[in-house]
Each structure stands twice: as C-alpha cells, then as structure tokens.
Short mmCIF file of C-alpha atoms and ligand atoms in Angstrom, two decimals:
data_model
loop_
_atom_site.label_atom_id
_atom_site.label_comp_id
_atom_site.label_asym_id
_atom_site.label_seq_id
_atom_site.Cartn_x
_atom_site.Cartn_y
_atom_site.Cartn_z
CA MET A 1 0.00 0.00 0.00
CA GLU A 2 2.82 2.37 0.95
CA ALA A 3 4.58 1.65 -2.34
CA LEU A 4 1.36 2.27 -4.19
CA CYS A 5 0.92 5.63 -2.47
CA ARG A 6 4.38 6.73 -3.55
CA LEU A 7 3.56 6.18 -7.24
CA PRO A 8 3.08 9.44 -9.09
CA ARG A 9 -0.66 10.05 -9.28
CA ARG A 10 -0.87 9.85 -13.06
CA ARG A 11 0.52 6.27 -12.98
CA LEU A 12 -2.51 4.95 -11.09
CA PRO A 13 -5.05 3.45 -13.47
CA ASP A 14 -8.08 5.62 -14.08
CA LEU A 15 -10.95 3.21 -13.39
CA LEU A 16 -14.25 3.39 -15.16
CA LYS A 17 -17.21 2.19 -13.07
CA ILE A 18 -19.65 0.16 -15.14
CA VAL A 19 -23.16 0.56 -13.73
CA GLU A 20 -26.03 -1.93 -13.91
CA PRO A 21 -29.05 0.16 -15.01
CA ALA A 22 -31.60 -2.08 -13.25
CA THR A 23 -29.96 -1.70 -9.81
CA GLU A 24 -27.64 1.33 -10.11
CA GLY A 25 -24.97 -0.95 -8.58
CA VAL A 26 -21.40 -1.15 -9.93
CA LEU A 27 -21.10 -4.21 -12.16
CA ALA A 28 -17.38 -3.92 -12.93
CA GLU A 29 -14.44 -1.54 -12.96
CA VAL A 30 -12.41 -1.24 -16.14
CA PRO A 31 -9.25 0.80 -16.79
CA ARG A 32 -10.17 3.84 -18.86
CA ALA A 33 -8.10 4.24 -22.02
CA GLY A 34 -6.98 7.54 -23.53
CA ALA A 35 -5.40 8.70 -26.79
CA ALA A 36 -2.11 6.88 -26.01
CA GLU A 37 -3.94 3.53 -25.73
CA VAL A 38 -5.69 4.22 -29.04
CA ASP A 39 -2.31 4.82 -30.68
CA GLU A 40 -1.02 1.52 -29.26
CA ALA A 41 -4.11 -0.35 -30.48
CA VAL A 42 -3.79 1.15 -33.97
CA ALA A 43 -0.11 0.15 -34.04
CA ARG A 44 -1.01 -3.44 -33.06
CA ALA A 45 -3.72 -3.54 -35.75
CA ARG A 46 -1.27 -2.22 -38.31
CA ARG A 47 1.32 -4.86 -37.43
CA ALA A 48 -1.31 -7.61 -37.72
CA LEU A 49 -2.61 -6.39 -41.09
CA PRO A 50 -0.12 -7.89 -43.59
CA ALA A 51 -0.52 -11.45 -42.32
CA TRP A 52 -4.30 -11.21 -41.92
CA ARG A 53 -4.93 -9.84 -45.40
CA ALA A 54 -2.49 -12.37 -46.92
CA LEU A 55 -4.28 -15.36 -45.39
CA ALA A 56 -5.83 -17.60 -48.05
CA PRO A 57 -9.57 -16.83 -48.33
CA GLY A 58 -10.46 -20.31 -47.09
CA ALA A 59 -8.18 -19.94 -44.05
CA ARG A 60 -9.76 -16.62 -43.06
CA ALA A 61 -13.20 -18.16 -43.54
CA LYS A 62 -12.24 -21.06 -41.29
CA LEU A 63 -11.08 -18.75 -38.51
CA LEU A 64 -14.32 -16.75 -38.70
CA ARG A 65 -16.34 -19.96 -38.51
CA ALA A 66 -14.31 -20.97 -35.45
CA LEU A 67 -15.06 -17.55 -33.93
CA ALA A 68 -18.80 -18.03 -34.55
CA ASP A 69 -18.65 -21.48 -32.92
CA THR A 70 -16.79 -20.15 -29.87
CA LEU A 71 -19.28 -17.29 -29.48
CA GLU A 72 -22.15 -19.78 -29.76
CA ASP A 73 -20.59 -21.91 -27.01
CA HIS A 74 -20.60 -18.79 -24.77
CA LEU A 75 -23.96 -17.43 -25.89
CA GLU A 76 -25.62 -17.64 -22.47
CA GLU A 77 -22.66 -15.98 -20.73
CA LEU A 78 -22.61 -13.14 -23.29
CA ALA A 79 -26.39 -12.71 -23.08
CA LEU A 80 -26.26 -12.40 -19.29
CA LEU A 81 -23.44 -9.86 -19.48
CA GLU A 82 -25.32 -7.77 -22.07
CA ALA A 83 -28.65 -8.04 -20.18
CA ARG A 84 -27.02 -6.78 -16.98
CA ASN A 85 -24.81 -4.08 -18.50
CA ALA A 86 -27.39 -2.64 -20.94
CA GLY A 87 -30.48 -3.41 -18.82
CA LYS A 88 -32.22 -5.38 -21.56
CA PRO A 89 -34.57 -8.34 -21.01
CA ILE A 90 -32.66 -11.62 -20.98
CA GLY A 91 -34.83 -12.98 -23.82
CA SER A 92 -33.88 -10.00 -26.01
CA ALA A 93 -30.22 -10.35 -25.04
CA ARG A 94 -30.26 -14.03 -26.08
CA GLY A 95 -31.79 -13.06 -29.43
CA GLU A 96 -29.13 -10.39 -29.95
CA MET A 97 -26.28 -12.79 -29.14
CA ALA A 98 -27.76 -15.32 -31.57
CA MET A 99 -27.63 -12.58 -34.21
CA VAL A 100 -23.98 -11.90 -33.32
CA VAL A 101 -23.19 -15.57 -34.00
CA ASP A 102 -25.22 -15.59 -37.23
CA THR A 103 -23.57 -12.39 -38.45
CA ILE A 104 -20.03 -13.71 -37.96
CA ARG A 105 -21.04 -17.02 -39.56
CA TYR A 106 -22.67 -15.24 -42.54
CA TYR A 107 -19.54 -13.18 -43.23
CA ALA A 108 -17.36 -16.28 -42.83
CA GLY A 109 -18.77 -17.08 -46.28
CA ALA A 110 -17.50 -13.79 -47.69
CA PRO A 111 -13.71 -14.19 -48.10
CA GLU A 112 -14.29 -16.84 -50.76
CA ARG A 113 -17.00 -14.78 -52.50
CA LEU A 114 -15.38 -11.34 -52.83
CA LEU A 115 -15.80 -11.33 -56.58
CA GLY A 116 -14.52 -8.82 -59.12
CA ASP A 117 -15.39 -8.03 -62.74
CA THR A 118 -13.63 -8.60 -66.04
CA ILE A 119 -14.25 -5.67 -68.39
CA PRO A 120 -13.64 -5.71 -72.16
CA VAL A 121 -10.91 -3.21 -73.17
CA ALA A 122 -8.45 -2.75 -76.06
CA GLY A 123 -4.93 -4.18 -75.93
CA GLY A 124 -5.20 -6.46 -72.93
CA GLN A 125 -7.29 -7.68 -70.04
CA ALA A 126 -8.86 -5.43 -67.41
CA PHE A 127 -10.30 -6.80 -64.23
CA THR A 128 -11.15 -5.63 -60.75
CA VAL A 129 -10.22 -7.01 -57.33
CA ARG A 130 -11.42 -6.01 -53.89
CA GLU A 131 -8.71 -4.89 -51.50
CA PRO A 132 -9.13 -4.41 -47.76
CA LEU A 133 -8.98 -0.80 -46.56
CA GLY A 134 -6.42 -1.44 -43.80
CA VAL A 135 -6.98 -0.61 -40.13
CA VAL A 136 -10.64 0.21 -39.52
CA GLY A 137 -12.00 2.06 -36.46
CA LEU A 138 -15.38 0.89 -35.19
CA ILE A 139 -17.26 3.26 -32.87
CA VAL A 140 -20.51 1.91 -31.41
CA PRO A 141 -23.29 3.03 -29.04
CA TRP A 142 -24.67 1.51 -25.83
CA ASN A 143 -28.10 0.35 -27.01
CA PHE A 144 -27.14 -2.87 -28.84
CA PRO A 145 -23.48 -3.04 -27.83
CA LEU A 146 -22.22 -6.35 -29.20
CA ASN A 147 -24.82 -6.78 -31.92
CA ILE A 148 -23.97 -3.50 -33.65
CA SER A 149 -20.26 -4.28 -33.18
CA ALA A 150 -20.73 -7.64 -34.94
CA TRP A 151 -22.41 -5.96 -37.94
CA LYS A 152 -19.13 -4.11 -38.42
CA LEU A 153 -16.66 -6.78 -37.29
CA GLY A 154 -18.05 -9.48 -39.61
CA PRO A 155 -17.58 -7.74 -42.97
CA ALA A 156 -14.47 -5.82 -41.86
CA LEU A 157 -12.58 -8.95 -40.83
CA ALA A 158 -13.88 -11.06 -43.72
CA ALA A 159 -12.55 -8.52 -46.21
CA GLY A 160 -9.06 -8.68 -44.66
CA ASN A 161 -9.05 -5.53 -42.52
CA THR A 162 -7.86 -5.38 -38.92
CA VAL A 163 -9.90 -3.38 -36.43
CA VAL A 164 -9.90 -1.16 -33.37
CA LEU A 165 -13.30 -1.30 -31.67
CA LYS A 166 -14.39 1.47 -29.31
CA PRO A 167 -17.52 0.49 -27.41
CA ALA A 168 -19.57 3.12 -25.56
CA GLU A 169 -18.14 3.80 -22.11
CA LEU A 170 -21.42 2.77 -20.52
CA THR A 171 -21.40 -0.75 -22.06
CA PRO A 172 -17.91 -2.10 -22.81
CA LEU A 173 -18.16 -5.53 -21.12
CA SER A 174 -19.45 -7.67 -24.00
CA ALA A 175 -16.86 -6.21 -26.40
CA LEU A 176 -14.05 -7.01 -23.94
CA ARG A 177 -15.29 -10.59 -23.58
CA PHE A 178 -15.69 -10.87 -27.37
CA ALA A 179 -12.00 -10.01 -27.83
CA GLU A 180 -10.98 -12.74 -25.34
CA LEU A 181 -13.18 -15.29 -27.10
CA ALA A 182 -11.71 -14.28 -30.47
CA THR A 183 -8.23 -15.06 -29.16
CA GLU A 184 -9.52 -18.40 -27.85
CA ALA A 185 -10.96 -19.13 -31.30
CA GLY A 186 -7.55 -18.58 -32.92
CA ILE A 187 -7.95 -15.08 -34.39
CA PRO A 188 -4.33 -13.82 -34.45
CA GLU A 189 -3.07 -11.25 -31.96
CA GLY A 190 -3.69 -7.66 -33.10
CA VAL A 191 -6.49 -8.40 -35.57
CA ILE A 192 -9.21 -7.33 -33.11
CA ASN A 193 -8.37 -4.59 -30.58
CA VAL A 194 -10.79 -3.09 -28.07
CA VAL A 195 -10.19 0.29 -26.41
CA VAL A 196 -12.52 1.38 -23.64
CA GLY A 197 -12.57 5.12 -23.17
CA PRO A 198 -14.63 8.22 -23.82
CA GLY A 199 -15.73 9.29 -27.27
CA ARG A 200 -14.26 12.76 -26.93
CA THR A 201 -10.73 11.38 -26.39
CA CYS A 202 -10.53 7.78 -27.67
CA GLY A 203 -13.18 8.12 -30.35
CA GLN A 204 -11.80 11.39 -31.59
CA ARG A 205 -8.24 10.04 -31.71
CA LEU A 206 -9.41 7.12 -33.85
CA VAL A 207 -11.14 9.53 -36.22
CA GLU A 208 -8.03 11.71 -36.53
CA HIS A 209 -5.42 8.93 -36.60
CA PRO A 210 -3.53 8.97 -39.91
CA ASP A 211 -3.11 5.16 -39.90
CA VAL A 212 -6.85 4.48 -39.63
CA ALA A 213 -8.34 4.08 -43.11
CA LYS A 214 -12.02 4.14 -42.22
CA ILE A 215 -14.45 4.84 -39.41
CA ALA A 216 -17.63 2.82 -39.15
CA PHE A 217 -19.82 4.72 -36.71
CA THR A 218 -23.19 4.03 -35.15
CA GLY A 219 -24.60 6.64 -32.80
CA SER A 220 -26.30 10.00 -32.71
CA THR A 221 -26.68 12.27 -35.72
CA GLU A 222 -24.99 15.04 -33.73
CA VAL A 223 -21.79 13.04 -33.12
CA GLY A 224 -21.96 11.56 -36.64
CA ARG A 225 -21.80 15.06 -38.08
CA THR A 226 -18.61 15.87 -36.11
CA ILE A 227 -17.05 12.56 -37.16
CA ALA A 228 -17.75 13.17 -40.86
CA ALA A 229 -16.20 16.63 -40.56
CA ALA A 230 -13.10 15.43 -38.67
CA ALA A 231 -12.58 12.48 -41.03
CA ALA A 232 -12.38 14.87 -43.96
CA ALA A 233 -8.90 15.96 -42.84
CA THR A 234 -7.41 12.58 -43.78
CA ILE A 235 -10.05 11.70 -46.44
CA LYS A 236 -11.04 8.74 -44.27
CA ARG A 237 -13.82 6.56 -45.47
CA VAL A 238 -16.81 6.91 -43.19
CA THR A 239 -20.07 5.04 -42.81
CA LEU A 240 -22.67 6.50 -40.47
CA GLU A 241 -25.66 4.76 -38.90
CA LEU A 242 -27.40 7.55 -37.04
CA GLY A 243 -30.69 8.51 -35.43
CA GLY A 244 -34.24 7.95 -36.59
CA LYS A 245 -37.82 9.17 -36.20
CA SER A 246 -39.59 6.39 -38.03
CA ALA A 247 -43.27 6.23 -38.87
CA ASN A 248 -45.67 3.36 -38.32
CA VAL A 249 -48.41 4.10 -40.87
CA ILE A 250 -51.76 2.46 -40.13
CA PHE A 251 -54.47 2.62 -42.82
CA ALA A 252 -58.12 2.11 -41.84
CA ASP A 253 -58.37 -1.07 -43.94
CA ALA A 254 -55.52 -2.77 -42.00
CA ASP A 255 -55.98 -5.64 -39.58
CA LEU A 256 -56.18 -3.14 -36.72
CA GLU A 257 -55.97 -5.81 -34.00
CA ALA A 258 -52.72 -7.17 -35.44
CA ALA A 259 -51.30 -3.69 -36.04
CA ALA A 260 -52.12 -2.58 -32.47
CA ALA A 261 -50.74 -5.76 -30.91
CA ALA A 262 -47.47 -5.32 -32.80
CA ALA A 263 -47.12 -1.54 -32.41
CA PRO A 264 -45.71 -1.53 -28.84
CA TRP A 265 -42.72 -3.62 -29.96
CA ALA A 266 -42.18 -1.36 -32.96
CA VAL A 267 -41.23 1.40 -30.53
CA PHE A 268 -40.72 0.05 -26.99
CA ASP A 269 -38.31 -2.74 -27.84
CA ASN A 270 -35.12 -2.09 -25.84
CA ALA A 271 -37.17 0.45 -23.83
CA GLY A 272 -37.42 2.61 -26.95
CA GLN A 273 -33.64 3.01 -27.11
CA ASP A 274 -33.63 1.79 -30.67
CA CYS A 275 -32.67 3.78 -33.76
CA CYS A 276 -35.46 1.95 -35.65
CA ALA A 277 -38.14 2.84 -33.09
CA ARG A 278 -41.37 3.74 -34.86
CA SER A 279 -41.93 6.59 -32.45
CA ARG A 280 -44.56 8.25 -34.66
CA VAL A 281 -47.72 6.21 -35.17
CA LEU A 282 -49.69 7.75 -38.05
CA VAL A 283 -53.28 6.52 -38.15
CA GLU A 284 -55.92 7.16 -40.82
CA ALA A 285 -58.45 9.51 -39.18
CA SER A 286 -61.45 7.17 -39.57
CA ALA A 287 -59.63 4.44 -37.58
CA PHE A 288 -57.83 6.70 -35.10
CA ASP A 289 -60.03 6.17 -32.04
CA ARG A 290 -60.42 2.43 -32.53
CA PHE A 291 -56.70 1.87 -33.14
CA THR A 292 -55.63 4.08 -30.24
CA ALA A 293 -57.92 2.22 -27.81
CA LEU A 294 -56.48 -1.14 -28.89
CA PHE A 295 -52.91 0.19 -28.77
CA GLU A 296 -53.48 1.54 -25.25
CA GLU A 297 -54.63 -1.88 -24.01
CA HIS A 298 -51.41 -3.47 -25.24
CA VAL A 299 -49.20 -0.73 -23.79
CA ARG A 300 -50.83 -1.05 -20.36
CA ALA A 301 -50.08 -4.79 -20.42
CA ILE A 302 -46.31 -4.42 -20.98
CA ARG A 303 -44.33 -6.07 -18.19
CA VAL A 304 -41.55 -3.66 -17.17
CA GLY A 305 -39.08 -4.99 -14.63
CA ASP A 306 -35.98 -7.02 -13.76
CA PRO A 307 -34.12 -7.78 -17.02
CA LEU A 308 -33.09 -11.18 -15.67
CA ASP A 309 -36.70 -12.33 -15.10
CA PRO A 310 -37.65 -14.29 -18.24
CA ALA A 311 -41.20 -12.84 -18.08
CA THR A 312 -39.91 -9.24 -18.37
CA GLU A 313 -40.69 -7.48 -21.64
CA MET A 314 -39.05 -4.11 -21.01
CA GLY A 315 -36.14 -3.13 -18.78
CA PRO A 316 -34.86 0.20 -17.46
CA LEU A 317 -33.24 3.00 -19.45
CA ILE A 318 -29.46 3.02 -19.70
CA SER A 319 -28.71 5.90 -17.30
CA ALA A 320 -30.16 8.65 -15.13
CA GLY A 321 -29.19 11.16 -17.82
CA GLN A 322 -31.10 9.25 -20.47
CA ARG A 323 -34.14 9.03 -18.18
CA ASP A 324 -34.05 12.81 -17.65
CA ALA A 325 -33.78 13.44 -21.39
CA VAL A 326 -36.74 11.15 -22.08
CA ALA A 327 -38.84 12.61 -19.22
CA SER A 328 -38.37 16.11 -20.63
CA PHE A 329 -40.81 15.20 -23.43
CA LEU A 330 -43.56 14.96 -20.79
CA ASP A 331 -43.01 18.64 -19.94
CA ASP A 332 -44.13 19.87 -23.38
CA GLY A 333 -47.82 19.62 -22.47
CA ASP A 334 -48.88 17.11 -25.16
CA PRO A 335 -52.01 15.22 -24.03
CA VAL A 336 -51.21 11.86 -22.42
CA VAL A 337 -53.26 8.95 -23.80
CA CYS A 338 -51.88 6.48 -21.27
CA ARG A 339 -48.91 5.53 -19.15
CA GLY A 340 -48.07 1.91 -18.47
CA SER A 341 -46.34 0.71 -15.32
CA ALA A 342 -42.74 0.66 -14.11
CA PRO A 343 -41.02 -0.47 -10.89
CA GLU A 344 -40.10 1.99 -8.14
CA GLY A 345 -36.82 2.12 -6.25
CA PRO A 346 -33.30 1.86 -7.66
CA GLY A 347 -32.90 1.55 -11.43
CA PHE A 348 -33.50 3.98 -14.29
CA TRP A 349 -37.19 3.04 -14.82
CA PHE A 350 -39.64 4.80 -17.09
CA ALA A 351 -43.22 3.70 -17.80
CA PRO A 352 -44.18 3.29 -21.47
CA THR A 353 -46.23 6.29 -22.54
CA ILE A 354 -48.51 7.28 -25.43
CA LEU A 355 -48.87 10.99 -26.24
CA ALA A 356 -51.35 12.55 -28.66
CA PRO A 357 -49.80 15.86 -29.81
CA GLN A 358 -52.31 18.33 -31.22
CA THR A 359 -49.95 20.01 -33.69
CA ARG A 360 -47.64 18.56 -36.29
CA ASP A 361 -44.65 20.54 -35.09
CA ALA A 362 -44.70 19.11 -31.55
CA ARG A 363 -41.19 18.22 -30.36
CA VAL A 364 -42.20 14.59 -29.79
CA LEU A 365 -42.93 14.35 -33.54
CA ARG A 366 -39.61 15.96 -34.53
CA ASP A 367 -36.89 14.82 -32.12
CA GLU A 368 -35.64 11.34 -31.46
CA VAL A 369 -36.89 10.40 -27.95
CA PHE A 370 -34.74 7.26 -27.55
CA GLY A 371 -36.98 6.06 -24.75
CA PRO A 372 -40.46 4.62 -24.22
CA ILE A 373 -42.60 7.54 -25.42
CA VAL A 374 -44.63 7.26 -28.59
CA ALA A 375 -46.83 9.82 -30.37
CA VAL A 376 -50.07 8.97 -32.21
CA ILE A 377 -51.31 11.36 -34.88
CA PRO A 378 -54.16 11.14 -37.43
CA PHE A 379 -53.80 11.57 -41.22
CA ARG A 380 -56.42 12.27 -43.91
CA ASP A 381 -55.47 10.09 -46.88
CA GLU A 382 -52.57 8.34 -48.61
CA GLU A 383 -50.99 11.58 -49.83
CA ASP A 384 -51.18 13.12 -46.37
CA ALA A 385 -49.72 9.95 -44.81
CA VAL A 386 -46.69 10.06 -47.10
CA ALA A 387 -46.16 13.79 -46.54
CA LEU A 388 -46.33 13.33 -42.77
CA ALA A 389 -44.04 10.29 -42.79
CA ASN A 390 -41.47 12.25 -44.82
CA ASP A 391 -41.69 15.38 -42.67
CA THR A 392 -38.48 14.60 -40.75
CA ILE A 393 -34.74 15.00 -41.19
CA TYR A 394 -34.41 11.24 -40.61
CA GLY A 395 -35.06 8.17 -42.79
CA LEU A 396 -34.08 4.89 -41.18
CA SER A 397 -37.00 2.48 -40.89
CA GLY A 398 -40.80 2.38 -40.84
CA SER A 399 -43.90 0.25 -41.30
CA ILE A 400 -47.10 0.27 -43.34
CA TRP A 401 -50.23 -1.60 -42.28
CA THR A 402 -52.93 -2.09 -44.95
CA ARG A 403 -54.75 -4.89 -46.77
CA ASP A 404 -54.41 -3.01 -50.09
CA GLY A 405 -51.27 -4.45 -51.68
CA ALA A 406 -50.94 -1.84 -54.43
CA ARG A 407 -51.19 0.98 -51.93
CA ALA A 408 -48.67 -0.75 -49.65
CA LEU A 409 -46.15 -0.82 -52.49
CA ARG A 410 -46.86 2.79 -53.58
CA VAL A 411 -46.37 4.07 -50.04
CA ALA A 412 -43.29 1.88 -49.48
CA ARG A 413 -41.67 3.50 -52.53
CA ALA A 414 -42.76 7.02 -51.56
CA ILE A 415 -41.44 7.04 -47.99
CA GLU A 416 -37.85 8.30 -47.80
CA THR A 417 -36.27 5.59 -45.67
CA GLY A 418 -33.62 2.90 -45.86
CA ASN A 419 -35.85 0.10 -44.55
CA ILE A 420 -39.61 -0.36 -44.55
CA SER A 421 -41.86 -3.30 -43.64
CA ILE A 422 -45.38 -4.04 -44.80
CA ASN A 423 -47.71 -5.59 -42.21
CA SER A 424 -44.68 -6.19 -40.01
CA ASN A 425 -42.31 -4.14 -37.89
CA SER A 426 -39.08 -5.98 -38.62
CA SER A 427 -36.12 -3.88 -39.78
CA VAL A 428 -33.01 -5.90 -39.40
CA ARG A 429 -31.88 -9.21 -40.81
CA VAL A 430 -28.37 -10.62 -41.16
CA THR A 431 -28.86 -11.20 -44.89
CA THR A 432 -30.41 -7.88 -46.00
CA PRO A 433 -28.88 -4.39 -46.11
CA PHE A 434 -29.66 -1.91 -43.34
CA GLY A 435 -28.98 1.82 -43.20
CA GLY A 436 -30.35 5.30 -43.51
CA PHE A 437 -31.59 7.92 -45.96
CA LYS A 438 -31.22 11.64 -45.22
CA GLN A 439 -29.70 12.48 -41.80
CA SER A 440 -30.01 8.88 -40.61
CA GLY A 441 -26.62 8.39 -42.25
CA TYR A 442 -24.99 6.73 -45.22
CA GLY A 443 -23.56 3.34 -46.11
CA ARG A 444 -25.21 -0.02 -45.54
CA GLU A 445 -24.56 -2.70 -42.95
CA LEU A 446 -25.47 -6.40 -43.10
CA GLY A 447 -26.31 -8.44 -46.18
CA PRO A 448 -23.98 -8.57 -49.17
CA HIS A 449 -23.83 -4.74 -49.40
CA ALA A 450 -21.83 -4.26 -46.19
CA LEU A 451 -18.71 -5.64 -47.86
CA ASP A 452 -18.63 -2.61 -50.19
CA ALA A 453 -18.03 -0.44 -47.13
CA TYR A 454 -14.92 -2.41 -46.08
CA THR A 455 -13.18 -2.81 -49.46
CA GLU A 456 -11.71 -0.67 -52.21
CA VAL A 457 -12.14 -1.63 -55.85
CA LYS A 458 -8.81 -1.92 -57.67
CA THR A 459 -8.64 -2.08 -61.49
CA ILE A 460 -5.79 -4.09 -62.97
CA PHE A 461 -4.87 -3.91 -66.65
CA TYR A 462 -2.57 -6.54 -68.17
CA SER A 463 -1.25 -5.62 -71.59
CA THR A 464 -1.31 -8.40 -74.18
CA SER A 465 0.50 -6.40 -76.85
P1 LIG B 1 -23.44 8.83 -29.28
O1 LIG B 1 -23.47 9.72 -28.11
O2 LIG B 1 -23.40 9.42 -30.63
O3 LIG B 1 -22.22 7.84 -29.06
C1 LIG B 1 -21.93 6.79 -29.94
C2 LIG B 1 -20.47 6.41 -29.81
O4 LIG B 1 -19.66 7.50 -30.24
C3 LIG B 1 -20.03 6.09 -28.38
O5 LIG B 1 -19.07 5.06 -28.43
C4 LIG B 1 -19.41 7.40 -27.95
O6 LIG B 1 -18.47 7.24 -26.91
C5 LIG B 1 -18.73 7.84 -29.23
N1 LIG B 1 -18.45 9.28 -29.32
C6 LIG B 1 -19.05 10.30 -28.66
N2 LIG B 1 -18.50 11.47 -29.03
C7 LIG B 1 -17.53 11.20 -29.94
C8 LIG B 1 -16.61 12.00 -30.69
N3 LIG B 1 -16.60 13.33 -30.59
N4 LIG B 1 -15.77 11.37 -31.53
C9 LIG B 1 -15.80 10.04 -31.68
N5 LIG B 1 -16.63 9.23 -30.99
C10 LIG B 1 -17.50 9.81 -30.13
O7 LIG B 1 -24.71 7.87 -29.28
P2 LIG B 1 -25.29 7.09 -28.04
O8 LIG B 1 -25.84 8.10 -27.10
O9 LIG B 1 -24.31 6.11 -27.54
O10 LIG B 1 -26.43 6.23 -28.77
C11 LIG B 1 -27.67 6.77 -29.11
C12 LIG B 1 -27.74 7.21 -30.57
O11 LIG B 1 -27.30 6.19 -31.44
C13 LIG B 1 -29.14 7.50 -31.00
O12 LIG B 1 -29.20 8.73 -31.68
C14 LIG B 1 -29.50 6.37 -31.94
O13 LIG B 1 -30.46 6.66 -32.90
C15 LIG B 1 -28.19 6.05 -32.54
N6 LIG B 1 -28.20 4.68 -33.05
C16 LIG B 1 -28.25 4.46 -34.41
C17 LIG B 1 -28.28 3.17 -34.91
C18 LIG B 1 -28.34 2.92 -36.39
O14 LIG B 1 -28.03 1.82 -36.81
N7 LIG B 1 -28.70 3.88 -37.21
C19 LIG B 1 -28.25 2.10 -34.04
C20 LIG B 1 -28.20 2.33 -32.68
C21 LIG B 1 -28.16 3.64 -32.20
P3 LIG B 1 -18.84 7.40 -25.33
O15 LIG B 1 -20.31 7.22 -25.21
O16 LIG B 1 -18.05 6.31 -24.71
O17 LIG B 1 -18.38 8.74 -24.92
MG1 LIG B 2 -24.41 9.75 -26.15
#
C-alpha cells in the first residue's frame, strides 16, 4: 500500500465504473483508455494487417467460422453480461447474441466470395479485385453493444481488414469478452483490438489517426456530423448509422388488431432506445379512435421490470441522464393517452407512454426520444400519410399496415427511408442491407452490401500487346 501511495498520481489506473441500469450498482471496474492507448491499439492492428490480409480466403473463412462457434458456445454468458450491462430483457439479449453468432457465420462465407469483374478493353485484359482498406476504427453506441459491433466486425474482418473497436463507455463488457473469445478461437493477436474510453478522447483520436483508413460509426446524428467533418482531414472513409424518427403508418383497412398488438414492440423494444423505433404512429383519421384504444390496451399490459426475469418485456433506461432526457418530453404539455407501469426504487425506470400531440410541429414528432414515449397522430389520406411520414430530417425504418397491396407498395416507394416493412415491424436481418436515408446516415450494414463499405475496388490492366 505504501509503495502504491508513492507512485506518481498519473501512474494509477483511471478506473471506469460500469453501472447496472436495473440496480444502479457497480457491475465492474475497467481501466479507462486515452489517446495513447488508441495509438497503441492502432499500431497493433497495423502490425497484424499484412498477415491477416495475406491469409488464403479459405483460411480466413475457417477462422471466422471458429469464432462463430466459440461465441455460440458462450452465448448464455454473453447474453447475461449484455442483459445486466445494458439493462435489456434476458430474452432479447439471447436473441441479440444469436444474431452476433449468425452475423459472424454469414460473413465467414464472404472471403471466398469477394468477386470482381472482367471488363472488355483494347490491348489487354482489365479486371477488378477487392482490397481491404487497412486498419478500420469501429465506434458503437450503448443500445445494442455487441450486436452492432458484430455488424461491423463481420464484414471488416472477412474482407481482410484489422480493427480497433471502441464500445460506448457505458457498455464495454461484451466487447471485452468478445476479444478474449476471439483469441480463444484462434484469431491472431492484433487483428481485433478493443479500447474502452470516452468518445471525446478515444473516439476522436481514432477519427483523426492517420493510420486508420475508415471509421464505421453508429450513434447519434450530432456526433456523426462531427465525425464526418473530422474524417475529412485525412479523407477517411466513413459510414454512419445515425438517429431515426420512423413512422408506423396504419391505414383504416388494416388488420387493426394485429397492427395494435405489434405496435408496442415497434417502438418500446429495448425500452425505446432503438434507432429503428417507430416513435410516430400515423393513423388514418377514420380508424384513429379504434386503433388508439387497442394500442393503449397493449401498452398497459407491458411487463416492465428485472431484465433477468424471463417474463420481463421491457427493462430500465441506460442511465439517469437518459431518463431525464426522455422525461423532458412529458413537460411539453402534449395530451397523455396512457402511461403503463414501471417499478419503483433503484434503477432507471420509465413507464411506457402514449402521447397525442395536437400540432404537427410538436417536439415529440420531430426529435428522437430514444426512450419509451410514442406519439399517435391522425392523417387524412394516402398523400397526407406520405407527406407526414417524410416530414423529418431522418429516414431509417418504418412500417405500413394495410390490406391493399398496391397501396402498400406505392407508399413503401414514396417514404424516404432505408428500410420499410409491410404488415410487419421488422427492420433488421443478417442477410439484408440496413442503413439510412437523409440524416439517418450513409452506407449499408449487413447483407452482401456491407462488404462494399470495407473494401476498395482496384482495377488491374494486363497488356497483351
Ligand atoms: P453517441 O453519443 O453518438 O455515441 C456513440 C459512440 O460514439 C459512443 O461510443 C461514444 O463514446 C462515441 N463518441 C461520442 N462522441 C464522440 C466524438 N466526438 N468522436 C468520436 N466518438 C464519439 O450515441 P449514443 O448516445 O451512444 O447512442 C444513441 C444514438 O445512437 C441515438 O441517436 C441512436 O439513434 C443512434 N443509433 C443508431 C443506430 C443505427 O443503426 N442507425 C443504431 C443504434 C443507435 P462514449 O459514449 O463512450 O463517450
Ligand atoms: Mg451519447
């Protein structure tokens, strides 16, 4: 102890307390990294790059399959860690970890399928190959910590890049465990590096680092904007998955019972802390009262509580700050249709809430809430529905409920959004592209398209003259 006290103060590790949102207790303490640790991680990734990109496609595929298998063997452990650290229901956490495994396994098929083109030209042969970018920085948020990381890790690694992953300070535990499991699975040292530290130091250093070729970012539109601007200095490639204010459009001819039963999970999944949350429910005026009454019944029935209880459907919010930000929407004076229930005592709890704003410029219709508050608003006809759905800076997801197939397809094409579902609220699948229009970002994750964001096209010409 005496020896420890004599150490210069700056040599003592700066410990980050990781809080469990359901109890407000400290779940773990992790050394907090700074810019120097980012530089070390980038250097390790750079050293690992030549061997990783030179691996035969089949060998890289085999290692990624081994990684998927190892993750699957530890699925329950990872799910528990994520449920506790992010405060999400254990059932949801298991589903997310299954998607992590599926994502890595899907991209294990990619190294052997990174095809190029042969293009007819005069005097020789021209063809294209796909080269990795180099060292890629991955910056992710706290709402789906490991899942969103896997959407980036899978295609980045498959294409032969090495990575530095910066999880959100609030939720680093699953990423740290992922890195250990990757080593166990045989992924070589330096290919996957995790740095746990604040965005304004560690994140920013990654964005500015001259040896980082690309930043794949998921988070708020506000931070995304600063990242795009900072990345311009080194012409870094950037993909941005940002905020959303998606619409759930309910026509009067829809199966209203089915639409109302599904609507809570279109917005309150992950306690509303979901970029795809359909936080604006647009309902054709003639069905407004009927739909709203059905919707209310389902919202009142939501079981909010202990994330580790298998019966729980919604957990707490991530932090006290997030709860305050969400609660501020209740101060705007929009009429409250209903509030569900939430536990009292420790934990960042917030009851699911339906608001019925009386004007179309209400803040709850404009700003991302990122919590369990939803707004219902009537529309006149198809044209009005499309105009209202598009009256936002965002364009990430959305839903349309109607029995009229032609109208469903017209509206699906007319809404400015990267993903839209008809008679369903699903947004995300391993095999299909996901990403935003407008200020919800650019670039696509998942599906075959994600590989474009982690490779450069090189044209080679071989003269035959
Ligand atoms: P955030 O505040 O933008 O943070 C996201 C990540 O960026 C965190 O790791 C954060 O680090 C880091 N960061 C913060 N400032 C930075 C800077 N100046 N330079 C580099 N990195 C920086 O977002 P959040 O509050 O964690 O998450 C909520 C937001 O994410 C919502 O707006 C939501 O819509 C969006 N989101 C989008 C998607 C999508 O796919 N489109 C998915 C999920 C979430 P620290 O937090 O450690 O400081
Ligand atoms: Mg934030």
